Amino acid sequence: MRPEHIPDSEKFMKNVAWVHEIEGNAGEFAPFPSDLLPEIQTVLEKKDIHQLYSHQVESWKYARERQDFCVITPTASGKTLTYNLPVLQEMIQHPASKALYLFPTKALSQDQMSELHDLVTLLEKDIKVFTFDGDTPQNARIAIRKQGNIVVTNPDMLHQGILPHHTKWMQFFQNLQFVVIDEMHTYRGVFGSHFTNVIRRLKRICEFYRSDPLFILCSATIANAQEHAEKLIEKPVRLIEKSGAPVSPKKIYFYNPPIVNKELGIRASYIKQARYIAKELIHQEIQTIIFALSRLNVEVLTKYLKDDFESGRSAMSQPEKIAGYRGGYLPNRRREIEQGIRDGDILGVISTNALELGIDIGSLDAAILAGYPGSISSTWQQFGRAGRRGKSAIGIFVARSTPIDQYLMQHPEYFFSKSPEHARINPDNLMILVDHVKCAAFELPFEDGSRFGNVGWKDLKEILKFLQDGGIFHQSGNRWYWSEEVYPAISVNLRRIPEGNFVVVDTDNNHKVIAEVDYSSAAMTIYPDAIYMTDGVQHVVDQLDWDGRKAYVRKTDSDYYTDSIDYTNVKVLVEDEKRQSGGLSVFQGEVQVVTRVVGYKKIKFYTLENVGYGKINLPDLEMATTAYWFTIPQTILDSMKYSRADIVDGILGVSKALHSVATLKIMSEPHDIHRSVGDKSSEWFAMNTITERGIYTPATNSAPSMRLDPEDLSHFQPTIFIYDNYPGGIGFSPRLFDSHEELLTGALELIKNCPCKDGCPSCVGPSKEVGEKSKEIAIDILQHLTGKKR
C-alpha cells in the first residue's frame, strides 16, 4: 500500500496514536504427501497449487492416522484444504463413506460449498455434495439422505432437522467417517454450550449405528484452542497452530478522533471519522470494508457513503459502489452484495461482524474498524479481511470515547502483546443440559448406568427422575423414554433467541418482505414510529404486530434516525457465595434481569442533534442469569460530604469503570457482561434499579426522567451488579467474584489516570451527563473501598 493511499496524510497522521507494521513472509511449503492420490494432485495443480502449506501437510498426517485434530491459523490460510483433502481421498477410496460439514451459519455453509463443488467437478468422480438447511426443498431431502456423500449443514439443522429423524438417516450415520466443525471460535457462550450438547447427541447416535467419525475442527486464533476443542467434542485433539501460509505486509493504524471539547473530554464522532477515512480511500479506488458495531451504525454509515458516492446514481444505469451488509438482509440480497464485492463493483462495504467469518468476498485493500469490536480475536479477524490475496494492505482502528477504546489508544502495547481471548462454554448449565437430555431421550431411550457426554449416571439419573416426575419421561424396565407427542428439539433454540423472528413488510411495495429482525432486537428497532433502515434507505414503522411478528413500514425521507432508550432491573434470587473484603460483603449468585425499552430519541443525520423523543410500550425482556455484586456500606455513604443524588452519580461512574475493567480482566466481549445499579433497601424490587442509559434520559413531556425521587434516595442502598448476559450464566460471574479487589483497584486507576477534569466518556462519562462531581465522588468511593482513603 503506497503512502499516498493513507487518507489526507497530514490531517490523518496527527490523530494516529500508534502504527504497527506487520512484515510479510513467503510462507513455509511442503511437497504433496506421498500417499495423496494422483488424481487429487492433478486437480490441485490445475488450480495452480503445486505444493501445500506446512500446516496442511501436518493436518493430512493426523487425518491419515485417524487422530482428531484442530487447526488454528489466520484468515485466508487455506484451512479448507486441511479437511477437504482427507475427505475427498476417503470418498474416492471408499465410495460409501459419508462426511458431515458443520458451519455456524447458513450463509457460510452455502459459501463454502462453491469451493468444494469446484474440486469435485474437476475430479470427475461421483461424489455427491449437498447443502441441507431450512431452505432445502422437501422433495430434495430424501435424495440427500440416501445419496449424499458430503452433507453441509449448520448446528441448528443438525439439532432440529437431522438428529431427531436419525432413522431416516440410518445409511448416512452407519458410514459417517468425518465430522468437520469450521469457525470453532464462534461456538462460545450459550451457543457453544448448546453446541457441545448437540455433539453429545451426535456421538450417541453414531455409537448406536456403530460408527466412529474423525473430528476435524478449524478456528481463528483463540487463547485456549486445544482446551476449547476438547470441551466441544469431549475427546482429546491434536493441535496445529503454526501456519505455513504466506503473510501479506500490512500497516495497522490506531486512530484517535481529535478532541473537540477539551474541558469535557469529548472527541469527534468516531462514525464521522470513519466516514471521512473511508471516503478518502474509496475516492482513490481502494476497495474498503468498514466494520460497525451495530446494525444501526451500519445503516447510518451506508446512508452517509451512498450520499457521497451514489446521490445521482440511477439504479438501472450503473452498479452500486456502496453497500451495507448485516443480519436481517434477505439471502438473495446478501449473495448479490458478496458477488459485487468479489467482482470489484462495490468499492465500499459497511458490515457488522457478519463478514468477520470466512465468507469469500475476494480481495480487499483496506479494513476500517469503527470502534473496538470487543475482543482481540475479532479485531484480528476483521483486519484480516484486507490483503487476503497476498497483497499489501492497511487496517485502521477508529476509537470511540469509551474507556476500553481509549485505554487501547493510550496503551496499544496491551493489544499487541496480549494473546486473543479464551472461548468459554458451560455445557452442563442445568437449563441447557435438561433441554438436550429431553432431545436425546426422544432420539434414543436412556438406559440405567448410561452417560450423556461427560455427565455421569449419578447426575443424569437425577435429571431423568425430575423429568419423570413432571410426566415428560416414563421408565420401563431399565430404560427411560420420552412420553410426549411433540418432539422436544422444536422448542429448543441454540442461539437463545425465542422462536418467531419478526418480518418487516413494506406496505408501499405490495406488502413485500424486505428484512427480518430477531426477537430480542425487535423492541429496540421496530417499535411504532421508529425509523428502520435497510441499505441506507429509511422506512417509518406504522404498525408493529407483536403477536403476529410483523412490522409494517413505508419509505420516508426523514432527516433523522431513531435510537431506543432502555433500562435494566436486577433482582437477587439466590446467594451462592459470599465473602468479606475490607469491610465489604461481596456476593455471587443467581439473579433475575428485566430489560424494558421505555422510549426513543430522534437523532438528526450528520449533526447528531437530539430533535425529539417518543414513548415505547412493549413487553419486557426477562432473563435468569448469574451475577457478581456488592453493596456500598452505609458508613461510607454517611461519611461523604455530598448529597445523596450526587453520590448516585458517582456510583454510576464507578459501575461504568468497573464494567470496563471487568471486560479486560476476563478478556470477554463487552456484550458478554452487563452492569446495573440496584437498591438493596427495596428487597431488590425491579423499579428501583437504574442504569446509566435510563437515569440520564432528559425530562420532557414524551420522555420523563428516570432519576429517583429525592425522598427515595435517602433510603437508597446502592448495589453494583455485573452480570452474565446469557440465560443461566456462562461462568464469568465467579471469576469476577474472585477478582473483586483487583477490579476495584483497576477501576480506581482508570478514573484517576484519566486526564479529564470532571469526567469524560473514557472514564465515568461526560460531566454534562453524569454530573460535574461524578468523577470526584467515584474516586472517593473507590478509595474508601480499596482502603486507600486517607
Short mmCIF file of C-alpha atoms in Angstrom, two decimals, residues 11 21 57 62 70 96 118 121 123 371 383 443 449 458 465 488 495 529 554-555 585 591 594 630 637 675 684-685 790:
data_model
loop_
_atom_site.label_atom_id
_atom_site.label_comp_id
_atom_site.label_asym_id
_atom_site.label_seq_id
_atom_site.Cartn_x
_atom_site.Cartn_y
_atom_site.Cartn_z
CA LYS A 11 -4.52 15.52 8.69
CA GLU A 21 3.83 -2.81 10.80
CA VAL A 57 0.62 -31.43 5.39
CA TYR A 62 -3.22 -36.63 11.59
CA CYS A 70 -7.80 -28.79 15.44
CA ALA A 96 -19.86 -45.43 0.51
CA ASP A 118 -15.25 -26.92 -7.80
CA THR A 121 -16.22 -31.22 -10.58
CA LEU A 123 -12.07 -34.67 -10.01
CA GLY A 371 -14.94 1.12 17.28
CA PHE A 383 -8.13 -6.66 9.99
CA GLU A 443 -33.87 -39.82 19.74
CA GLY A 449 -25.91 -46.66 34.05
CA LYS A 458 -25.45 -40.15 39.07
CA LYS A 465 -36.20 -38.66 37.66
CA PRO A 488 -38.60 -31.55 22.04
CA ARG A 495 -28.90 -19.21 19.97
CA ASP A 529 -42.72 5.40 14.72
CA ARG A 554 -43.24 2.61 4.40
CA LYS A 555 -40.44 4.65 2.85
CA SER A 585 -19.72 -8.02 51.67
CA VAL A 591 -30.37 -13.03 39.58
CA VAL A 594 -35.60 -7.50 33.28
CA PHE A 630 -21.67 -5.77 46.33
CA LEU A 637 -22.14 6.94 52.31
CA ARG A 675 -23.87 -3.78 34.61
CA TRP A 684 -34.21 -5.79 45.03
CA PHE A 685 -37.53 -4.61 43.68
CA ARG A 790 -6.52 8.77 53.98
#
